[in-house]
Short mmCIF file of C-alpha atoms in Angstrom, two decimals:
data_model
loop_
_atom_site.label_atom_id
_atom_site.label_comp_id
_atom_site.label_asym_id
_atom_site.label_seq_id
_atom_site.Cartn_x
_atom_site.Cartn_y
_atom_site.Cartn_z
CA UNK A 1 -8.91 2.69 -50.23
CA UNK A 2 -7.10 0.12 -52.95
CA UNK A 3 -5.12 -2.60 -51.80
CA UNK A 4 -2.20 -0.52 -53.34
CA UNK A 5 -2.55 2.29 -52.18
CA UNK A 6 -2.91 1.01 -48.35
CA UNK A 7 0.39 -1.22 -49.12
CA UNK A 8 2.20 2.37 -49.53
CA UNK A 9 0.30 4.24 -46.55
CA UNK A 10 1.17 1.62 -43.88
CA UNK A 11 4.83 1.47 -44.03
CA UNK A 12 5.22 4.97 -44.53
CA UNK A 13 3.42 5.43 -40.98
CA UNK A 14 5.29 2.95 -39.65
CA UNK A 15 8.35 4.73 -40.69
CA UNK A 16 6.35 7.86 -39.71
CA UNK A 17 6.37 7.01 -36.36
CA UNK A 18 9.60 5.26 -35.71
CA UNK A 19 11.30 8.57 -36.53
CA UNK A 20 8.74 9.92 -34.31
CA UNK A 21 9.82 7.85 -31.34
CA UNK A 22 13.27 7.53 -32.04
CA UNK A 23 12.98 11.33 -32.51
CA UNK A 24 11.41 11.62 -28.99
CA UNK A 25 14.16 9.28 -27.54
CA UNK A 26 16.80 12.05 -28.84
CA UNK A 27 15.25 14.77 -27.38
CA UNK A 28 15.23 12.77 -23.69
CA UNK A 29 17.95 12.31 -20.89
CA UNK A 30 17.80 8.07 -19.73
CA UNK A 31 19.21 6.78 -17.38
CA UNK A 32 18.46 3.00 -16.43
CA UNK A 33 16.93 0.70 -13.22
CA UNK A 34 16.91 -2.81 -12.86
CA UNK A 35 14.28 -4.14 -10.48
CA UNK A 36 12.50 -7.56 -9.47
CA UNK A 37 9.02 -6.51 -10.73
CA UNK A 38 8.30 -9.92 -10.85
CA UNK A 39 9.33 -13.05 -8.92
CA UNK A 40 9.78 -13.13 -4.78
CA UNK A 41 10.79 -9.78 -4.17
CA UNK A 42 8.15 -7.93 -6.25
CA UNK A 43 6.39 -6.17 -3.78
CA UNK A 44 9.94 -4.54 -3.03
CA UNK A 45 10.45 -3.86 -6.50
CA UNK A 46 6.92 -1.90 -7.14
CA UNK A 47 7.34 -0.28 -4.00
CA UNK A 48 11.32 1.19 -5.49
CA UNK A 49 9.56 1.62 -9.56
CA UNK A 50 7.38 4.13 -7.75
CA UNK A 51 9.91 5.96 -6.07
CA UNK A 52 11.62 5.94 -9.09
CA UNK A 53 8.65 7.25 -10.98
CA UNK A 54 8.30 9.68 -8.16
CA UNK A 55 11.69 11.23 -8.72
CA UNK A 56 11.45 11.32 -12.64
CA UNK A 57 8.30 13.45 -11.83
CA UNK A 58 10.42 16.02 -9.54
CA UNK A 59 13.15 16.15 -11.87
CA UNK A 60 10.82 17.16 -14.81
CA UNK A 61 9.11 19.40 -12.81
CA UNK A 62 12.19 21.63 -12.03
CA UNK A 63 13.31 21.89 -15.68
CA UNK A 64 14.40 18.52 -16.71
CA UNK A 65 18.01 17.53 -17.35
CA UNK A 66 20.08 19.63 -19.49
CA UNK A 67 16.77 21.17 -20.63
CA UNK A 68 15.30 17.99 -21.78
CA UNK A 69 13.15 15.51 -20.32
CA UNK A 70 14.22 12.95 -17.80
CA UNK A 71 13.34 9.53 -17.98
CA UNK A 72 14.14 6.02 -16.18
CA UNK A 73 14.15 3.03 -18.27
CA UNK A 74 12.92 0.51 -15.77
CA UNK A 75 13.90 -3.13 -16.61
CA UNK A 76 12.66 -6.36 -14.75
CA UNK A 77 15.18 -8.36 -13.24
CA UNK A 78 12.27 -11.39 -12.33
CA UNK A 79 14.57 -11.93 -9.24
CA UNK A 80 17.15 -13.82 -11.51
CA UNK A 81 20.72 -12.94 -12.23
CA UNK A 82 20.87 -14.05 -15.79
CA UNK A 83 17.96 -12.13 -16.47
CA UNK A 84 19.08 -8.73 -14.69
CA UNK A 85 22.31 -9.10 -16.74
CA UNK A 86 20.73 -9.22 -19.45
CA UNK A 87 18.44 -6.29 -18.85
CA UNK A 88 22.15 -4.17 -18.04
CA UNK A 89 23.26 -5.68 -21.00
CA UNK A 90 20.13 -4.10 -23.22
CA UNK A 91 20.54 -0.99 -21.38
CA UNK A 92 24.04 -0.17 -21.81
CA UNK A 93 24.37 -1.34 -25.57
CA UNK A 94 21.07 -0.69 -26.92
CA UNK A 95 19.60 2.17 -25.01
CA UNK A 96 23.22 3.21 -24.21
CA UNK A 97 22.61 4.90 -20.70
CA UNK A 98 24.86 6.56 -18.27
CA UNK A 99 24.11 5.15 -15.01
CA UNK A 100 22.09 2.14 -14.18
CA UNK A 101 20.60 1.67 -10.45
CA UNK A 102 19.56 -1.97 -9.04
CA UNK A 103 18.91 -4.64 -8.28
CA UNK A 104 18.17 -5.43 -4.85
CA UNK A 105 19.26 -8.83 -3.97
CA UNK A 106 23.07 -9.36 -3.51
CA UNK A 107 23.82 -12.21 -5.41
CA UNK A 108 22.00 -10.95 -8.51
CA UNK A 109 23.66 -7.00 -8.06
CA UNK A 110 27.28 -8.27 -7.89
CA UNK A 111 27.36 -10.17 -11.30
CA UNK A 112 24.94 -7.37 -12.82
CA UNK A 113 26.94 -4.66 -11.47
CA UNK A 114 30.52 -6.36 -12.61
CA UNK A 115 29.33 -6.44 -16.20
CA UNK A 116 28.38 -2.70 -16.19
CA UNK A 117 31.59 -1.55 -14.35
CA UNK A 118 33.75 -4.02 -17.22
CA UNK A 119 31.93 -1.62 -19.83
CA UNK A 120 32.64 1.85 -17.92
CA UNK A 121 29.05 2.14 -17.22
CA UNK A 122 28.06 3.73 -14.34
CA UNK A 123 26.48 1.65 -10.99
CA UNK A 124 24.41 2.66 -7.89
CA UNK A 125 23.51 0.63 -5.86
CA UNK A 126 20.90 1.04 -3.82
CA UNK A 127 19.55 -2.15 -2.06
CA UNK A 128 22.19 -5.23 -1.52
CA UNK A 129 24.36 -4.80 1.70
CA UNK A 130 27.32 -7.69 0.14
CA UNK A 131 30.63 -6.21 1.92
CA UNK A 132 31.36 -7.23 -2.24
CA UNK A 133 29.95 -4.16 -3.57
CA UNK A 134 32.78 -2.30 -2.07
CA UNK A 135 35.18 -4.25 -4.46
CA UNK A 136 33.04 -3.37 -7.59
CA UNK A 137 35.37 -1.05 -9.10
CA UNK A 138 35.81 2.73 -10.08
CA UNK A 139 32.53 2.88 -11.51
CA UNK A 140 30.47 1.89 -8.77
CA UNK A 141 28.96 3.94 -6.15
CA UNK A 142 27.02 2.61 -2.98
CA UNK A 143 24.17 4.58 -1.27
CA UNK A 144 23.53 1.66 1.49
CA UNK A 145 25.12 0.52 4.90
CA UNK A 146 26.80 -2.89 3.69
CA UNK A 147 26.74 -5.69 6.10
CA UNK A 148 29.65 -5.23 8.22
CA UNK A 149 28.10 -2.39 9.53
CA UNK A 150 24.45 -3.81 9.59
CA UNK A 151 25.82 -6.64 11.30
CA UNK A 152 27.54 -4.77 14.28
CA UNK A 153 24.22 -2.63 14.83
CA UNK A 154 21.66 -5.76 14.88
CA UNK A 155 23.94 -7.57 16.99
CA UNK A 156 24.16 -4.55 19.84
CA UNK A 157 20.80 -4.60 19.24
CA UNK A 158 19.63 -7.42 19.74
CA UNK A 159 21.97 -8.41 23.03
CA UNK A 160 20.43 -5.28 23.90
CA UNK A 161 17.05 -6.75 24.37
CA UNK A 162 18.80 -9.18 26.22
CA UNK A 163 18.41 -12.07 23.86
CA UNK A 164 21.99 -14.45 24.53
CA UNK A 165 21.37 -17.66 23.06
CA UNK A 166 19.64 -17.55 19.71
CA UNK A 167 18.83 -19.29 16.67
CA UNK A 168 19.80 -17.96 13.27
CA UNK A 169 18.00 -18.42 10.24
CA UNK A 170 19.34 -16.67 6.90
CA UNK A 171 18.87 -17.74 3.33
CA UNK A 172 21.76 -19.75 1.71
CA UNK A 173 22.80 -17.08 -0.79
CA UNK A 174 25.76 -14.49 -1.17
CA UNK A 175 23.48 -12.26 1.25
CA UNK A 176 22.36 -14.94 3.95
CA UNK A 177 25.79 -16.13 3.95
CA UNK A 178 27.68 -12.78 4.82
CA UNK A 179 25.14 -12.19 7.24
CA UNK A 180 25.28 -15.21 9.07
CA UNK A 181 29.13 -15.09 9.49
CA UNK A 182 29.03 -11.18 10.67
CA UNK A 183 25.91 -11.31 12.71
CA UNK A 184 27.57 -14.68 14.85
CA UNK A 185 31.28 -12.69 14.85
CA UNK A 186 29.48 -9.39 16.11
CA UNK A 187 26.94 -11.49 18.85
CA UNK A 188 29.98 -13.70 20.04
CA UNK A 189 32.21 -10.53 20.58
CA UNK A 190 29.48 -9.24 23.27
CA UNK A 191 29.42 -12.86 24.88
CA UNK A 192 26.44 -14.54 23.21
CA UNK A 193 25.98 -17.34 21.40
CA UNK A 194 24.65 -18.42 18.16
CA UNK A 195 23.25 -22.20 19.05
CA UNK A 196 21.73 -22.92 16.03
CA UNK A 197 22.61 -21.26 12.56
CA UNK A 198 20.14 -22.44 9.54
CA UNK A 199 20.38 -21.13 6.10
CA UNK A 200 18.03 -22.34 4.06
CA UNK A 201 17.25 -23.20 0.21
CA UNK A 202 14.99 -20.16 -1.25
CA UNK A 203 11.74 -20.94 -3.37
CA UNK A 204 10.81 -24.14 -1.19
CA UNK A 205 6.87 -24.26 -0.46
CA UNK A 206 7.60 -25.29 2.98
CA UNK A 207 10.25 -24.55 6.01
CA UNK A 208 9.06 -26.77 8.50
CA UNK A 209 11.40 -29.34 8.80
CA UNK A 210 14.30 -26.42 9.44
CA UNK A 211 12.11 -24.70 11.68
CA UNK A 212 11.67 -27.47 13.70
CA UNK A 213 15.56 -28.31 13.56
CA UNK A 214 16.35 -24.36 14.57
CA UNK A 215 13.84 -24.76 17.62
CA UNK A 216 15.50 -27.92 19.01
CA UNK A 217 18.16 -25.67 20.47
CA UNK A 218 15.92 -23.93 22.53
CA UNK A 219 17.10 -20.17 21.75
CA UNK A 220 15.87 -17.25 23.49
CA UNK A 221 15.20 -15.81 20.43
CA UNK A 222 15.21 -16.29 16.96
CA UNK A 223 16.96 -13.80 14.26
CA UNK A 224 16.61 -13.97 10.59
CA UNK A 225 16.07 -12.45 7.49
CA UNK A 226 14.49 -13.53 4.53
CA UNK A 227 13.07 -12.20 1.18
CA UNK A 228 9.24 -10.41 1.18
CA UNK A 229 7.22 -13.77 -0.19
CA UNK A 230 9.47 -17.00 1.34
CA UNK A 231 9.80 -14.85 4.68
CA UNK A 232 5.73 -15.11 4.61
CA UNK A 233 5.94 -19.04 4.62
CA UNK A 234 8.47 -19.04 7.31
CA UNK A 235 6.28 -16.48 9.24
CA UNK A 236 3.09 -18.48 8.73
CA UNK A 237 4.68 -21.87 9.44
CA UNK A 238 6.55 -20.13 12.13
CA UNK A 239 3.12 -18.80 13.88
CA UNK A 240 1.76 -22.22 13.64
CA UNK A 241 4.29 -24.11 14.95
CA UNK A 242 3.88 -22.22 18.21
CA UNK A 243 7.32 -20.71 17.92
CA UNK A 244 6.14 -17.26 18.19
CA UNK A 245 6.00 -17.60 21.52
CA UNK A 246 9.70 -16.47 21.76
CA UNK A 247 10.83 -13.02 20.38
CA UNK A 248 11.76 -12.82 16.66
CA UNK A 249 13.91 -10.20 15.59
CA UNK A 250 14.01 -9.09 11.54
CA UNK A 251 17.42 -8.20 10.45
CA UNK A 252 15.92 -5.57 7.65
CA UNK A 253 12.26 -5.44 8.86
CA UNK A 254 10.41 -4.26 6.10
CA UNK A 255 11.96 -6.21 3.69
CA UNK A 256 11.20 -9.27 5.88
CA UNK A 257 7.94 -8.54 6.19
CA UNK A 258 6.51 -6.88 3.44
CA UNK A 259 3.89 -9.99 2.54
CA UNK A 260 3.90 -11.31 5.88
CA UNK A 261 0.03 -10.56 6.88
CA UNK A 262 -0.09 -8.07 9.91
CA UNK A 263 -1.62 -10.57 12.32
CA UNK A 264 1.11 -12.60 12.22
CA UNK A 265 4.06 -10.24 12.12
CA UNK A 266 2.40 -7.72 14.89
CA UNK A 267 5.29 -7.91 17.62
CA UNK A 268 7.99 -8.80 15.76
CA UNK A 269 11.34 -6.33 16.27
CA UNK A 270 14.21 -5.92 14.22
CA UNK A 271 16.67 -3.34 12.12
CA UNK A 272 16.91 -1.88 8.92
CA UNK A 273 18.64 0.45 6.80
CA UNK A 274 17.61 4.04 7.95
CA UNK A 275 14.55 5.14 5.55
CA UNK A 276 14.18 8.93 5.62
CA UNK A 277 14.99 11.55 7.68
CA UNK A 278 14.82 15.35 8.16
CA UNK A 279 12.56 17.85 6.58
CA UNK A 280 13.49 16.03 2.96
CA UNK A 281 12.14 12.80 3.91
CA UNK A 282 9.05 14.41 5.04
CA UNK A 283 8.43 15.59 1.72
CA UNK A 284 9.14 12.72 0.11
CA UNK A 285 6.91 10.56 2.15
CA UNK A 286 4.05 13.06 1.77
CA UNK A 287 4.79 12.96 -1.78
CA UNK A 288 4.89 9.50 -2.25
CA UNK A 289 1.32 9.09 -0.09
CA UNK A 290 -0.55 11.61 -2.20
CA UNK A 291 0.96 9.76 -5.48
CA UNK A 292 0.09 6.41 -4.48
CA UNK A 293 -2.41 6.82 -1.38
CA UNK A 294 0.12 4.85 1.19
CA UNK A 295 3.32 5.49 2.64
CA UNK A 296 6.33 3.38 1.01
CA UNK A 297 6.38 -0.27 2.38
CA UNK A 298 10.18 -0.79 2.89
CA UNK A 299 12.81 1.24 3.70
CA UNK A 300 14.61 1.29 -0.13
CA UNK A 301 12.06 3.52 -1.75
CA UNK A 302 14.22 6.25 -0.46
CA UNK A 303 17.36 5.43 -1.82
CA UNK A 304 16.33 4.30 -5.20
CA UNK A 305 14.76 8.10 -4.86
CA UNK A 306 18.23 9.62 -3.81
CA UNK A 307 19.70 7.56 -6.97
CA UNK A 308 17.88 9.08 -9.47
CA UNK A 309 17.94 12.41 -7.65
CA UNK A 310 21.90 12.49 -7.77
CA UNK A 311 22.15 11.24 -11.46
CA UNK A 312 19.94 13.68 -12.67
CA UNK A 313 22.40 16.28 -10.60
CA UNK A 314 25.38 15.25 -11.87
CA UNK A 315 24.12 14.87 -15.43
CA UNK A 316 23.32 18.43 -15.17
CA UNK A 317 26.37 19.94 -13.61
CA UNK A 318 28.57 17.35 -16.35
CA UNK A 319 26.62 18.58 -18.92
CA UNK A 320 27.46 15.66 -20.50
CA UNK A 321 25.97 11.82 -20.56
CA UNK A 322 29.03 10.04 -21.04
CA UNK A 323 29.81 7.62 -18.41
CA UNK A 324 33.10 9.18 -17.49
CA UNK A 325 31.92 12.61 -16.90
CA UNK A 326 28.96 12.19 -14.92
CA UNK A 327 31.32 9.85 -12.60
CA UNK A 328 33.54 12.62 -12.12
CA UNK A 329 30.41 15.03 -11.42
CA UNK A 330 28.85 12.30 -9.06
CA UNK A 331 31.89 12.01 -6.72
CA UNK A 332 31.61 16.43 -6.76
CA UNK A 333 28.14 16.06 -6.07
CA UNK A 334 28.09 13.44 -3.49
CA UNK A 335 30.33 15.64 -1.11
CA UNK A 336 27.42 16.79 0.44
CA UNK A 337 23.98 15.71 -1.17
CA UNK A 338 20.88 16.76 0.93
CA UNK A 339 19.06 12.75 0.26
CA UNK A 340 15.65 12.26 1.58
CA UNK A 341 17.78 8.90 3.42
CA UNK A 342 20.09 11.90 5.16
CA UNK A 343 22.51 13.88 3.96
CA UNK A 344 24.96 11.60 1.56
CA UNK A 345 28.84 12.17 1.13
CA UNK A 346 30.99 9.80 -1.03
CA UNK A 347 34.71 8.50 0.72
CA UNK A 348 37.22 7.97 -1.72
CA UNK A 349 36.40 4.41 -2.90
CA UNK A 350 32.68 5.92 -3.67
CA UNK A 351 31.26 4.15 -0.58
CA UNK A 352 28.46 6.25 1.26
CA UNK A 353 30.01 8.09 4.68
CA UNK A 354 28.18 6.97 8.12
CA UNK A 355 25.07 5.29 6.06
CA UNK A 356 21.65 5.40 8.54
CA UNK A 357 20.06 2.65 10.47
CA UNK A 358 16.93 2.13 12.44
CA UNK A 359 15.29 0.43 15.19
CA UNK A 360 11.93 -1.08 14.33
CA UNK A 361 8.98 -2.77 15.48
CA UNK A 362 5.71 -4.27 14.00
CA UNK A 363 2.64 -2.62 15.01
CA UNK A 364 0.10 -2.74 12.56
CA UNK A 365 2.94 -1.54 9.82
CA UNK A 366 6.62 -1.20 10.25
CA UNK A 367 7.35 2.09 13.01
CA UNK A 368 10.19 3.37 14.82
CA UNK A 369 10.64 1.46 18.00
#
């Protein structure tokens, strides 16, 4: 072939197939995620992109949306909140989608999600429990107990097991911080007391020295939470430190101990935002172990599901993608959505009606206590 000639064939392939794919993008219903695939939380955030992929996969197998094929545009937040706003950014200007779910941390979902609600974008969340998101405007919808609640239910559970003096350990972010406050409030209201609170600087390679400060007050217990991969340093460092030897209760197990090897977390209690239930979240979680050849690791695989699930709903009954439209359709649709999470009803400021939560236990993987 002659230089020449090649110099016209290429770009007119190129062009080819950019009207191929841009083509292919027309004929396709998107909606958008934003994740941490990468960074301290990614075992969380593989563990939701397959639920996510999961759905997509039920959705096309009934028919699609409006008769075309669904699809999630999965973004990676890295566990950052400049980069997650720029990933909502990208997908409400550029790939222009309805409804974007995510992320999972609190202090990284509220800015996110405030940006997307300023453009009229649709938000679900489907992870952080900030008493915030309630405030995130018209646009927003929650799928998730926030911490108020959460807070009331580990402290009654944990007095409970008869733990009254304990040390709290929570990270020093918008989540750690709102947790902290509420989980003292709730404990002090049943008449125990909080004798050491710590929370801590994320991303350190070490939590010794504040271990060692939280035991000095002798607790009966200790309660935290923590994210998947610095909740395995305090674990380890815990474990050899001898502090094990006194209960330690998870507030949001799974995510707490999702890279926390099994020899050291066997024992530990705690609570989390209810995972599945009914004959639904059988099927999902049969679904999900044939797919991936394990059952889901934390408990937000099946909301992310339930997200994806409803937007693909109210998509279809809009018949419409614009933002406005499938809102209106979402609050019709949440009135009575059979979730694999439980059935899921909308009050009037879009929050999620009498969310589920569960108590856990380590045993060789997270189980129902």
């Amino acid at each position: 072939m002659s230089l020449k000639l090649r110099k016209l064939i290429v770009p007119a392939a190129m062009a080819f197939a950019f009207a191929s794919n841009a083509h292919a993008a027309d004929d396709a219903v998107q909606m958008g995620a934003v994740l941490s695939l990468t960074g301290a939380n990614a075992t969380v955030g593989e563990d939701v992109r397959r639920a996510v992929a999961l759905a997509v996969e039920k959705v096309n197998a009934q028919g699609g949306v409006m008769g075309k094929k669904f699809d999630v545009i999965v973004e990676d937040s890295g566990g950052n909140a400049t980069t997650a706003l720029n990933a909502a950014r990208k997908l409400a200007t550029v790939d222009k989608v309805p409804v974007v779910i995510g992320e999972y941390s609190s202090g990284i979902t509220l800015p996110m999600a405030q940006y997307l609600v300023k453009e009229g974008v649709t938000h679900i969340n489907i992870a952080s429990t900030s008493v915030k998101v309630r405030d995130l405007g018209a646009t927003s919808f929650n799928l998730i107990g926030l911490e108020n609640l959460g807070n009331k239910f580990s402290a009654a559970d944990a007095w409970a097991l008869g733990y009254r003096n304990v040390a709290l350990i929570a990270p020093n972010n918008a989540y750690g911080q709102g947790v902290a406050h509420g989980f003292r409030e709730e404990f002090e209201k049943l008449g125990g007391k909080v004798a050491t609170e710590l929370l801590y600087t994320a991303g350190q390679s070490t939590y010794r020295r504040e271990l060692q400060q939280a035991s000095r007050s002798n607790p009966d217990a200790y309660i935290y939470t923590a994210y998947g991969q610095e909740s395995a340093v305090l674990n380890r460092e815990a474990f050899e430190l001898g502090l094990r030897q006194k209960p330690w209760y998870a507030i949001l197990l799974s995510m707490s101990l999702s890279d926390t090897p099994a020899n050291i977390a066997n024992g530990q209690l705690g609570m989390e935002v209810g995972s599945v239930q009914g004959a639904n979240g059988k099927a999902y979680i049969d679904a999900f172990q044939a797919k991936y050849g394990q059952a889901p690791k934390t408990s937000y695989t099946g909301y992310a599901y339930d997200a994806v699930m409803l937007t693909a709903a109210a998509i279809n009954k809009a018949k419409s993608t614009q933002p406005a439209a499938v809102q209106a359709a979402l609050k019709d649709v949440g009135k009575n959505f059979a979730g694999v999470t439980g059935p899921i009803s909308f009050d009037a400021d879009r929050q999620r009606i009498d969310p589920p939560y569960a108590k856990l236990k380590y045993d060789g993987k997270v189980v129902p206590r």
